[in-house]
Short mmCIF file of C-alpha atoms and ligand atoms in Angstrom, two decimals:
data_model
loop_
_atom_site.label_atom_id
_atom_site.label_comp_id
_atom_site.label_asym_id
_atom_site.label_seq_id
_atom_site.Cartn_x
_atom_site.Cartn_y
_atom_site.Cartn_z
CA MET A 33 34.67 -3.51 -88.12
CA HIS A 34 38.04 -5.21 -88.44
CA GLN A 35 41.06 -2.87 -88.54
CA PRO A 36 43.78 -3.78 -91.04
CA LEU A 37 47.36 -3.10 -89.97
CA PHE A 38 47.78 -0.05 -92.19
CA GLU A 39 44.90 1.82 -93.81
CA ARG A 40 42.87 0.07 -96.49
CA GLN A 41 44.27 2.04 -99.43
CA VAL A 42 47.84 0.86 -98.69
CA TYR A 43 46.84 -2.72 -99.44
CA VAL A 44 44.75 -1.80 -102.48
CA GLN A 45 47.76 -0.01 -103.99
CA ARG A 46 50.25 -2.73 -103.12
CA ARG A 47 48.06 -5.37 -104.78
CA ARG A 48 47.49 -3.18 -107.80
CA GLN A 49 51.24 -2.72 -108.21
CA LEU A 50 51.91 -6.47 -107.92
CA GLN A 51 49.20 -7.33 -110.44
CA SER A 52 50.57 -4.80 -112.92
CA LYS A 53 53.81 -6.83 -113.05
CA LEU A 54 52.06 -10.10 -113.93
CA THR A 55 50.30 -11.05 -117.12
CA ASN A 56 47.80 -13.87 -116.81
CA GLY A 57 46.44 -16.72 -114.73
CA ILE A 58 45.62 -16.88 -111.04
CA VAL A 59 47.85 -15.75 -108.18
CA LEU A 60 47.15 -17.67 -104.97
CA LEU A 61 48.55 -16.29 -101.69
CA LEU A 62 48.03 -18.32 -98.55
CA GLY A 63 47.80 -16.98 -95.04
CA ASN A 64 49.06 -19.22 -92.26
CA GLU A 65 47.05 -21.59 -90.09
CA ASP A 66 47.08 -22.01 -86.38
CA SER A 67 49.59 -24.75 -85.62
CA SER A 68 48.93 -27.26 -82.84
CA MET A 69 51.33 -27.95 -80.00
CA ASN A 70 49.61 -31.24 -79.20
CA TYR A 71 45.90 -31.01 -80.03
CA LYS A 72 43.77 -28.77 -82.20
CA ASP A 73 42.93 -26.05 -79.70
CA ASN A 74 46.33 -25.78 -77.99
CA CYS A 75 48.31 -23.83 -80.55
CA TYR A 76 51.64 -22.12 -80.87
CA PRO A 77 51.28 -18.32 -80.97
CA PHE A 78 49.83 -17.47 -84.37
CA ARG A 79 52.16 -15.78 -86.86
CA GLN A 80 50.66 -14.66 -90.16
CA ASP A 81 52.65 -15.18 -93.36
CA SER A 82 54.57 -11.98 -94.07
CA THR A 83 53.72 -11.74 -97.77
CA PHE A 84 50.04 -12.19 -96.89
CA LEU A 85 50.42 -9.46 -94.27
CA TYR A 86 52.10 -7.20 -96.83
CA TYR A 87 49.37 -7.48 -99.47
CA VAL A 88 46.29 -8.27 -97.41
CA GLY A 89 47.06 -6.87 -93.94
CA ILE A 90 44.74 -9.27 -92.08
CA ASP A 91 46.36 -10.86 -89.06
CA GLN A 92 44.11 -13.92 -88.72
CA PRO A 93 44.58 -17.64 -89.41
CA GLY A 94 42.92 -19.72 -92.10
CA LEU A 95 42.65 -17.25 -94.99
CA ALA A 96 43.68 -17.33 -98.65
CA VAL A 97 43.37 -14.80 -101.42
CA ILE A 98 43.39 -15.08 -105.19
CA PHE A 99 44.03 -12.45 -107.81
CA ASP A 100 42.44 -13.56 -111.06
CA LEU A 101 44.54 -11.65 -113.56
CA ASP A 102 42.36 -12.59 -116.55
CA GLU A 103 39.05 -11.59 -114.97
CA ASN A 104 40.54 -8.72 -112.97
CA ARG A 105 39.04 -9.74 -109.64
CA GLU A 106 40.26 -10.44 -106.13
CA ILE A 107 38.57 -12.90 -103.75
CA LEU A 108 39.31 -13.54 -100.08
CA PHE A 109 38.57 -17.08 -98.89
CA GLY A 110 38.01 -18.32 -95.35
CA GLU A 111 35.39 -19.75 -93.01
CA ASN A 112 33.03 -17.68 -90.87
CA ALA A 113 33.13 -18.55 -87.18
CA SER A 114 30.40 -20.97 -86.11
CA ILE A 115 28.42 -20.43 -82.91
CA ASP A 116 30.63 -23.11 -81.30
CA ASP A 117 33.73 -21.09 -82.24
CA ILE A 118 32.18 -17.88 -80.93
CA ILE A 119 31.46 -19.46 -77.55
CA TRP A 120 35.18 -20.11 -77.09
CA THR A 121 36.72 -17.18 -78.94
CA GLY A 122 34.14 -14.39 -78.78
CA PRO A 123 32.49 -12.68 -81.76
CA GLN A 124 34.55 -12.72 -84.96
CA PRO A 125 34.25 -10.56 -88.08
CA LEU A 126 32.77 -12.24 -91.13
CA VAL A 127 35.14 -13.08 -93.96
CA GLN A 128 33.23 -10.54 -96.07
CA GLU A 129 33.91 -7.84 -93.45
CA LEU A 130 37.59 -8.75 -93.36
CA ALA A 131 37.73 -8.51 -97.15
CA GLU A 132 36.04 -5.12 -97.20
CA SER A 133 38.38 -3.77 -94.54
CA VAL A 134 41.27 -4.12 -97.00
CA GLY A 135 39.42 -3.17 -100.18
CA ILE A 136 38.62 -6.66 -101.49
CA THR A 137 35.03 -6.79 -102.66
CA ALA A 138 34.47 -10.54 -103.03
CA SER A 139 34.75 -13.32 -100.47
CA ASP A 140 33.83 -16.97 -100.27
CA ASN A 141 34.49 -20.17 -98.34
CA LEU A 142 37.39 -22.56 -98.80
CA ALA A 143 35.34 -25.23 -100.60
CA LYS A 144 34.72 -22.59 -103.30
CA LEU A 145 38.45 -21.96 -103.53
CA ALA A 146 39.03 -25.68 -104.07
CA SER A 147 36.47 -25.81 -106.89
CA LEU A 148 37.76 -22.59 -108.46
CA LEU A 149 41.30 -24.02 -108.54
CA ALA A 150 40.06 -27.34 -109.94
CA ALA A 151 38.27 -25.47 -112.75
CA ALA A 152 41.36 -23.40 -113.46
CA ARG A 153 43.45 -26.56 -113.73
CA GLU A 154 40.87 -28.13 -116.00
CA ALA A 155 41.03 -25.07 -118.25
CA LYS A 156 44.87 -25.23 -118.15
CA ARG A 157 45.08 -21.73 -116.73
CA PRO A 158 48.38 -20.88 -115.00
CA ILE A 159 48.22 -20.87 -111.18
CA HIS A 160 51.06 -18.97 -109.50
CA ILE A 161 52.11 -19.72 -105.93
CA LEU A 162 55.02 -18.73 -103.68
CA PRO A 163 57.21 -21.48 -102.14
CA PRO A 164 55.16 -22.94 -99.26
CA TYR A 165 57.12 -23.48 -96.01
CA ARG A 166 54.46 -24.55 -93.46
CA PRO A 167 53.45 -28.23 -93.51
CA GLU A 168 49.76 -27.30 -93.12
CA ASN A 169 49.86 -25.13 -96.21
CA LYS A 170 51.77 -27.71 -98.23
CA ILE A 171 49.10 -30.30 -97.43
CA LYS A 172 46.26 -27.92 -98.35
CA LEU A 173 47.92 -26.85 -101.58
CA ALA A 174 48.64 -30.42 -102.65
CA SER A 175 45.00 -31.28 -102.10
CA TRP A 176 43.61 -28.19 -103.88
CA LEU A 177 45.99 -28.51 -106.81
CA ASN A 178 45.49 -32.27 -106.99
CA THR A 179 49.19 -32.98 -106.84
CA SER A 180 51.86 -34.33 -104.47
CA ILE A 181 53.86 -32.17 -102.08
CA PRO A 182 57.12 -32.53 -104.08
CA GLN A 183 55.23 -31.58 -107.26
CA LEU A 184 54.05 -28.29 -105.72
CA GLN A 185 57.37 -26.94 -106.93
CA THR A 186 55.97 -26.90 -110.47
CA PHE A 187 53.40 -24.26 -109.42
CA VAL A 188 55.97 -22.01 -107.78
CA SER A 189 56.28 -18.96 -109.99
CA GLU A 190 59.65 -17.27 -110.31
CA THR A 191 57.97 -14.24 -111.90
CA LEU A 192 55.71 -13.91 -108.88
CA ILE A 193 58.65 -14.36 -106.48
CA ARG A 194 60.70 -11.72 -108.28
CA SER A 195 57.78 -9.27 -108.35
CA VAL A 196 57.09 -9.70 -104.63
CA ILE A 197 60.76 -9.25 -103.74
CA ALA A 198 61.09 -6.14 -105.94
CA GLN A 199 58.20 -4.58 -104.06
CA ARG A 200 58.89 -5.74 -100.49
CA GLU A 201 62.63 -5.01 -100.55
CA ILE A 202 62.04 -1.25 -100.94
CA LYS A 203 60.52 -0.25 -97.64
CA GLU A 204 57.83 2.43 -97.57
CA GLU A 205 58.16 5.36 -95.15
CA ARG A 206 55.40 3.88 -93.01
CA GLU A 207 57.33 0.62 -92.80
CA ILE A 208 60.57 2.37 -91.90
CA ALA A 209 58.77 4.21 -89.08
CA GLU A 210 57.53 0.87 -87.76
CA MET A 211 60.98 -0.71 -88.05
CA ASP A 212 62.40 2.23 -86.14
CA ARG A 213 59.99 1.33 -83.36
CA ALA A 214 60.96 -2.35 -83.51
CA VAL A 215 64.64 -1.46 -83.22
CA SER A 216 64.04 1.01 -80.38
CA ILE A 217 62.23 -1.66 -78.35
CA SER A 218 65.09 -4.03 -79.21
CA ALA A 219 67.55 -1.41 -77.91
CA ASP A 220 65.64 -1.26 -74.60
CA MET A 221 65.90 -5.05 -74.36
CA HIS A 222 69.68 -4.85 -74.75
CA LEU A 223 70.13 -1.91 -72.42
CA ALA A 224 68.36 -3.86 -69.66
CA ALA A 225 70.60 -6.88 -70.26
CA ILE A 226 73.77 -4.79 -70.13
CA GLN A 227 72.63 -3.08 -66.94
CA GLN A 228 71.27 -6.12 -65.12
CA ALA A 229 73.84 -8.88 -65.77
CA ARG A 230 75.73 -9.94 -62.61
CA PRO A 231 78.36 -12.60 -61.96
CA GLY A 232 76.62 -15.72 -60.64
CA MET A 233 73.42 -15.10 -62.61
CA LYS A 234 72.10 -17.76 -64.99
CA GLU A 235 71.83 -16.95 -68.68
CA TYR A 236 68.12 -17.79 -68.59
CA GLU A 237 67.46 -15.19 -65.89
CA LEU A 238 68.85 -12.47 -68.12
CA ALA A 239 67.10 -13.91 -71.19
CA ALA A 240 63.80 -13.60 -69.29
CA THR A 241 64.49 -9.89 -68.69
CA VAL A 242 65.15 -9.39 -72.39
CA GLU A 243 61.97 -11.15 -73.50
CA ALA A 244 59.82 -9.39 -70.89
CA ILE A 245 60.56 -6.02 -72.49
CA ALA A 246 59.36 -7.22 -75.90
CA LEU A 247 56.16 -8.49 -74.32
CA ALA A 248 55.67 -5.35 -72.21
CA ASN A 249 55.66 -3.32 -75.43
CA TYR A 250 52.74 -5.39 -76.73
CA GLY A 251 55.17 -7.11 -79.09
CA ARG A 252 57.14 -10.32 -78.94
CA LEU A 253 60.52 -11.70 -79.97
CA SER A 254 61.37 -11.56 -83.66
CA TYR A 255 63.45 -14.78 -83.16
CA PRO A 256 64.48 -16.84 -80.13
CA VAL A 257 66.89 -14.93 -77.87
CA ILE A 258 70.56 -15.77 -78.21
CA LEU A 259 72.11 -14.96 -74.84
CA THR A 260 75.26 -16.86 -74.09
CA ILE A 261 78.74 -16.87 -72.63
CA ASN A 262 79.61 -19.08 -75.63
CA GLY A 263 79.20 -16.41 -78.28
CA GLN A 264 81.42 -18.33 -80.68
CA THR A 265 78.43 -20.60 -81.42
CA LEU A 266 76.59 -18.42 -83.90
CA HIS A 267 73.01 -19.32 -83.12
CA ASN A 268 73.37 -20.59 -79.55
CA HIS A 269 69.98 -21.03 -77.88
CA TYR A 270 71.20 -22.78 -74.71
CA HIS A 271 70.58 -20.65 -71.61
CA GLY A 272 71.69 -22.93 -68.80
CA ASN A 273 75.16 -21.56 -67.98
CA THR A 274 76.12 -19.49 -64.97
CA MET A 275 77.75 -16.22 -66.02
CA GLN A 276 81.08 -15.67 -64.27
CA GLU A 277 83.50 -12.78 -63.81
CA GLY A 278 85.89 -12.83 -66.79
CA ASP A 279 83.23 -14.14 -69.22
CA MET A 280 81.66 -12.05 -71.94
CA VAL A 281 77.93 -12.35 -72.68
CA LEU A 282 76.75 -12.14 -76.27
CA VAL A 283 73.12 -11.05 -76.55
CA ASP A 284 71.48 -11.24 -79.98
CA ALA A 285 67.81 -10.34 -79.59
CA GLY A 286 65.11 -8.32 -81.28
CA ALA A 287 61.51 -7.31 -80.86
CA GLU A 288 58.68 -7.87 -83.30
CA THR A 289 56.10 -5.09 -83.07
CA THR A 290 52.35 -5.62 -83.14
CA MET A 291 52.60 -4.71 -86.85
CA HIS A 292 55.11 -7.61 -87.17
CA TYR A 293 58.21 -5.62 -88.12
CA ALA A 294 61.45 -6.97 -86.67
CA GLY A 295 64.51 -5.61 -84.92
CA ASP A 296 67.75 -7.62 -84.74
CA LEU A 297 70.52 -6.24 -82.50
CA THR A 298 73.59 -7.77 -80.90
CA ARG A 299 75.79 -6.51 -78.10
CA THR A 300 78.65 -8.26 -76.34
CA PHE A 301 79.70 -7.14 -72.86
CA PRO A 302 81.67 -8.33 -69.84
CA VAL A 303 79.96 -10.15 -66.96
CA GLY A 304 82.30 -8.24 -64.64
CA LYS A 305 82.67 -4.47 -64.73
CA GLN A 306 85.43 -4.44 -67.36
CA PHE A 307 86.63 -6.27 -70.43
CA THR A 308 89.99 -8.07 -70.10
CA SER A 309 92.76 -6.67 -72.27
CA ARG A 310 92.38 -9.46 -74.86
CA GLN A 311 88.62 -8.86 -74.92
CA ARG A 312 89.17 -5.11 -75.36
CA ASP A 313 91.49 -5.64 -78.32
CA LEU A 314 89.20 -7.99 -80.21
CA TYR A 315 86.11 -5.95 -79.33
CA ASN A 316 87.63 -2.86 -80.89
CA ILE A 317 88.54 -4.80 -84.04
CA VAL A 318 84.89 -5.83 -84.48
CA LEU A 319 83.69 -2.30 -83.74
CA HIS A 320 86.06 -0.80 -86.32
CA ALA A 321 84.89 -3.32 -88.92
CA LEU A 322 81.28 -2.33 -88.18
CA ASP A 323 82.02 1.41 -88.42
CA HIS A 324 83.92 0.91 -91.66
CA ALA A 325 81.15 -1.19 -93.19
CA VAL A 326 78.55 1.42 -92.23
CA SER A 327 80.64 4.19 -93.80
CA LEU A 328 80.40 2.32 -97.13
CA LEU A 329 76.62 1.83 -97.16
CA ARG A 330 74.96 3.69 -100.03
CA PRO A 331 72.84 2.92 -103.09
CA GLY A 332 74.86 1.34 -105.89
CA ILE A 333 77.43 -0.59 -103.82
CA GLN A 334 77.21 -4.37 -103.70
CA TYR A 335 76.74 -5.61 -100.14
CA LYS A 336 79.26 -8.32 -100.99
CA GLU A 337 81.82 -5.54 -101.40
CA VAL A 338 80.85 -4.07 -98.01
CA HIS A 339 81.30 -7.57 -96.53
CA THR A 340 84.71 -7.92 -98.19
CA GLN A 341 85.90 -4.55 -96.88
CA ALA A 342 84.67 -5.40 -93.37
CA CYS A 343 86.57 -8.71 -93.58
CA ILE A 344 89.74 -6.83 -94.56
CA LYS A 345 89.30 -4.54 -91.53
CA LEU A 346 88.91 -7.60 -89.31
CA ALA A 347 92.02 -9.18 -90.84
CA GLU A 348 94.02 -5.98 -90.35
CA GLY A 349 93.06 -5.85 -86.68
CA LEU A 350 93.77 -9.54 -86.18
CA THR A 351 97.17 -9.02 -87.82
CA ALA A 352 97.90 -6.11 -85.46
CA VAL A 353 97.34 -8.37 -82.43
CA GLY A 354 99.38 -11.18 -84.00
CA LEU A 355 96.58 -13.70 -84.64
CA MET A 356 96.90 -13.25 -88.40
CA LYS A 357 99.90 -12.35 -90.53
CA GLY A 358 100.72 -11.19 -94.05
CA ASN A 359 98.69 -8.85 -96.21
CA ALA A 360 95.10 -8.51 -94.97
CA ALA A 361 93.50 -8.12 -98.41
CA GLU A 362 95.37 -11.19 -99.68
CA ALA A 363 94.33 -13.13 -96.58
CA VAL A 364 90.68 -12.28 -97.29
CA GLU A 365 91.07 -13.15 -100.96
CA ALA A 366 92.40 -16.56 -99.88
CA GLY A 367 89.59 -16.98 -97.31
CA ALA A 368 91.90 -17.14 -94.26
CA HIS A 369 89.74 -14.68 -92.30
CA THR A 370 86.96 -17.30 -92.18
CA MET A 371 88.85 -18.90 -89.29
CA PHE A 372 87.53 -15.92 -87.28
CA PHE A 373 84.44 -14.77 -89.20
CA GLN A 374 82.62 -17.76 -90.63
CA CYS A 375 79.37 -16.05 -91.58
CA GLY A 376 78.06 -13.08 -93.51
CA LEU A 377 78.06 -9.39 -92.62
CA GLY A 378 74.27 -9.09 -92.68
CA HIS A 379 70.90 -9.69 -94.24
CA MET A 380 67.71 -7.92 -95.22
CA ILE A 381 65.32 -7.24 -92.36
CA GLY A 382 61.66 -6.23 -92.40
CA LEU A 383 58.49 -8.18 -91.71
CA ASP A 384 60.80 -11.15 -91.12
CA VAL A 385 64.05 -10.97 -89.25
CA HIS A 386 65.74 -12.58 -92.28
CA ASP A 387 63.40 -10.74 -94.58
CA MET A 388 61.67 -12.80 -97.27
CA GLU A 389 64.00 -15.77 -96.93
CA ASP A 390 61.03 -18.07 -97.56
CA LEU A 391 61.19 -16.70 -101.12
CA GLY A 392 64.73 -18.04 -101.56
CA GLU A 393 68.06 -16.46 -100.66
CA PRO A 394 69.39 -16.61 -104.24
CA LEU A 395 66.67 -14.16 -105.32
CA VAL A 396 66.33 -12.12 -102.11
CA GLY A 397 70.01 -11.57 -101.34
CA TYR A 398 71.50 -11.84 -104.81
CA ASP A 399 70.57 -10.76 -108.31
CA ASP A 400 71.20 -11.62 -111.93
CA GLN A 401 74.62 -9.93 -111.77
CA LEU A 402 75.78 -11.78 -108.66
CA LYS A 403 75.38 -15.44 -107.77
CA LYS A 404 75.92 -16.74 -104.28
CA SER A 405 79.32 -18.32 -103.57
CA THR A 406 79.57 -21.90 -102.36
CA GLU A 407 82.88 -21.32 -100.51
CA PHE A 408 83.16 -21.70 -96.72
CA GLY A 409 82.26 -18.39 -95.06
CA TRP A 410 81.12 -16.71 -98.27
CA LYS A 411 78.29 -19.21 -98.67
CA SER A 412 76.84 -17.84 -95.41
CA LEU A 413 76.58 -14.29 -96.74
CA ARG A 414 72.81 -13.95 -97.05
CA LEU A 415 72.93 -10.55 -98.76
CA GLY A 416 75.34 -9.75 -101.58
CA LYS A 417 73.43 -7.71 -104.12
CA THR A 418 73.62 -4.06 -105.09
CA LEU A 419 71.97 -1.85 -102.49
CA LYS A 420 69.07 0.45 -103.31
CA ALA A 421 67.53 3.32 -101.35
CA GLY A 422 64.82 1.86 -99.14
CA PHE A 423 66.58 -1.42 -98.34
CA THR A 424 66.68 -2.20 -94.62
CA LEU A 425 69.47 -4.48 -93.50
CA THR A 426 71.69 -5.59 -90.64
CA VAL A 427 75.42 -5.04 -90.26
CA GLU A 428 76.85 -7.62 -87.88
CA PRO A 429 80.56 -8.35 -87.99
CA GLY A 430 82.05 -10.66 -85.40
CA ILE A 431 85.06 -12.63 -84.26
CA TYR A 432 84.31 -16.20 -83.28
CA ILE A 433 87.04 -18.43 -81.86
CA ILE A 434 85.84 -21.97 -82.52
CA PRO A 435 88.17 -24.60 -80.99
CA GLU A 436 86.94 -27.37 -83.30
CA LEU A 437 87.73 -25.23 -86.35
CA ILE A 438 91.21 -24.39 -85.04
CA ASP A 439 91.94 -28.10 -84.58
CA ARG A 440 90.67 -29.05 -88.06
CA TRP A 441 92.55 -26.35 -89.91
CA LYS A 442 95.70 -26.62 -87.82
CA ALA A 443 95.93 -30.33 -88.60
CA GLU A 444 95.96 -29.42 -92.31
CA GLN A 445 98.07 -26.28 -91.75
CA LYS A 446 95.32 -24.54 -93.72
CA HIS A 447 96.10 -20.89 -94.53
CA SER A 448 99.21 -21.14 -92.34
CA ALA A 449 100.73 -18.26 -94.32
CA PHE A 450 98.04 -16.01 -92.81
CA ILE A 451 97.10 -17.59 -89.45
CA ASN A 452 99.38 -17.66 -86.41
CA TYR A 453 98.28 -21.01 -84.99
CA GLY A 454 100.68 -20.79 -82.03
CA LEU A 455 99.10 -17.66 -80.59
CA LEU A 456 95.59 -18.66 -81.70
CA ASN A 457 95.79 -21.80 -79.58
CA SER A 458 96.12 -19.63 -76.47
CA TYR A 459 92.77 -17.97 -77.41
CA ARG A 460 90.85 -21.21 -77.86
CA ASP A 461 88.53 -20.51 -74.90
CA PHE A 462 88.05 -16.86 -75.79
CA GLY A 463 84.45 -17.17 -77.02
CA GLY A 464 82.89 -14.79 -79.53
CA ILE A 465 82.05 -11.15 -80.12
CA ARG A 466 79.34 -9.80 -82.40
CA ILE A 467 78.01 -6.26 -82.68
CA GLU A 468 74.89 -5.78 -84.78
CA ASP A 469 72.85 -2.73 -85.76
CA ASN A 470 70.09 -2.16 -88.33
CA TYR A 471 70.16 0.42 -91.14
CA VAL A 472 68.02 1.84 -93.89
CA ILE A 473 69.72 2.79 -97.15
CA THR A 474 68.96 6.42 -97.99
CA ASP A 475 69.47 8.31 -101.28
CA THR A 476 73.00 9.29 -100.24
CA GLY A 477 74.14 6.74 -97.65
CA SER A 478 72.44 5.11 -94.71
CA LYS A 479 70.64 5.88 -91.49
CA LYS A 480 70.71 3.78 -88.35
CA LEU A 481 67.31 2.55 -87.25
CA GLY A 482 66.02 2.96 -83.71
CA LYS A 483 67.20 4.79 -80.65
CA SER A 484 70.89 4.75 -79.91
CA LEU A 485 72.31 1.84 -77.92
CA PRO A 486 75.83 2.10 -76.48
CA LYS A 487 78.51 0.10 -78.25
CA SER A 488 81.91 1.69 -77.61
CA LEU A 489 84.11 0.06 -74.98
CA ASN A 490 83.86 3.08 -72.71
CA GLU A 491 80.09 3.33 -73.00
CA ILE A 492 79.64 -0.38 -72.30
CA GLU A 493 82.00 -0.32 -69.31
CA ALA A 494 80.29 2.80 -67.96
CA LEU A 495 76.97 0.92 -68.02
CA ARG A 496 78.55 -2.10 -66.36
CA ASN A 497 79.80 0.21 -63.62
CA GLY A 498 76.33 1.67 -63.16
CA ILE A 499 77.37 5.09 -64.45
N1 LIG B 520 69.50 -12.95 -85.08
C1 LIG B 520 70.07 -13.74 -86.08
C2 LIG B 520 70.92 -12.93 -86.95
O1 LIG B 520 71.58 -12.03 -86.48
O2 LIG B 520 70.91 -13.08 -88.12
MN1 MN B 521 71.03 -10.97 -84.74
MN1 MN B 522 71.06 -10.50 -87.95
#
């Protein structure tokens, strides 16, 4: 018998709760397909859709489920393996067995799904879908709903999206335990990188060490490893540089467990045994911003406010070393800190590293009280809304010295009341620093997820010295 990820009753209750929030029509949730690299049987590693995993718990390609709200029934759709399939892939559970394993009593094949949807359209019954993001699923949906891919938007249900977010954003204890595991494996990946980096090594050699630990834990990466001496490039996936004495390495990497929960940690450390004095100063500024942000985490505070306060801490530190000037809070109000911190303080994390972002950042990271800003820097804050107990999120302040941005802004003398361009120019090859940890919001504050991973200057240098 097929084993769902959590026990059967978990999925029965989650689906019951979702259906209680919706009134009528048909909810259609699609699992993902295998996706070909070059021909049908040579596929990228399969990754199930996270919402499908959350409500159905079956980690297999080619499935779809409907909840018929009017007739109060659930049906799982898919194709049973043929004898040809079984020769290549071994015995497979029947779709009916998969359905029963998660408490769904009815199952059928995909042709039946197509005819059921055609009949529902004919009868003008509402059909609710989530925003599709995989080309394969867009093509299938357009065919089943007898519409074009752009017109699929008209079937996307905001009520369904909001209901799914409201449920998935509050993590259950069992999910938090699994995320703790994901973050602990992620911490092991980072510890190995900090201990094994040597001057003269290639970035890809160290990236291989990081990925091997995810695989050795029967997991995989929750996103492609960022491991670079050019940490100022926020999502830098190039691994071809040689790491040299004097450089810092920024490693942003996380594990995805077999249950598909993600970790997302970042550490920045020297390739040599010690940070330079400039690196020490800016490292401590980022660390203080992180500590301050974490001290503010609690239910009821807007994450945008936590971001703002972290930005003020960064600006204060940058003022102390002479890179910024004037009043830090005013500098942040004006947006001058975005010369150094161009992105957001963090995001939701869970079954996806940027949890639920396929459902739309404006609804996942914001709410009816708070709309997302379109300003430079602020527009990259993925999470702004009021925190609730049970949210799991990242806190990831950084300082990124981007030469191209210095040149653009300096030419316009942008924010010159707050930025010391003379000194900043001497930092243009500095690189970037990010420190990132993952937290769960508790009833009174927050708790860090996963085992502890060194982040103070002294701890990092001790590791670099093999202590
Ligand atoms: N790993 C990408 C991020 O930190 O959001
Ligand atoms: Mn990260
Ligand atoms: Mn992150």
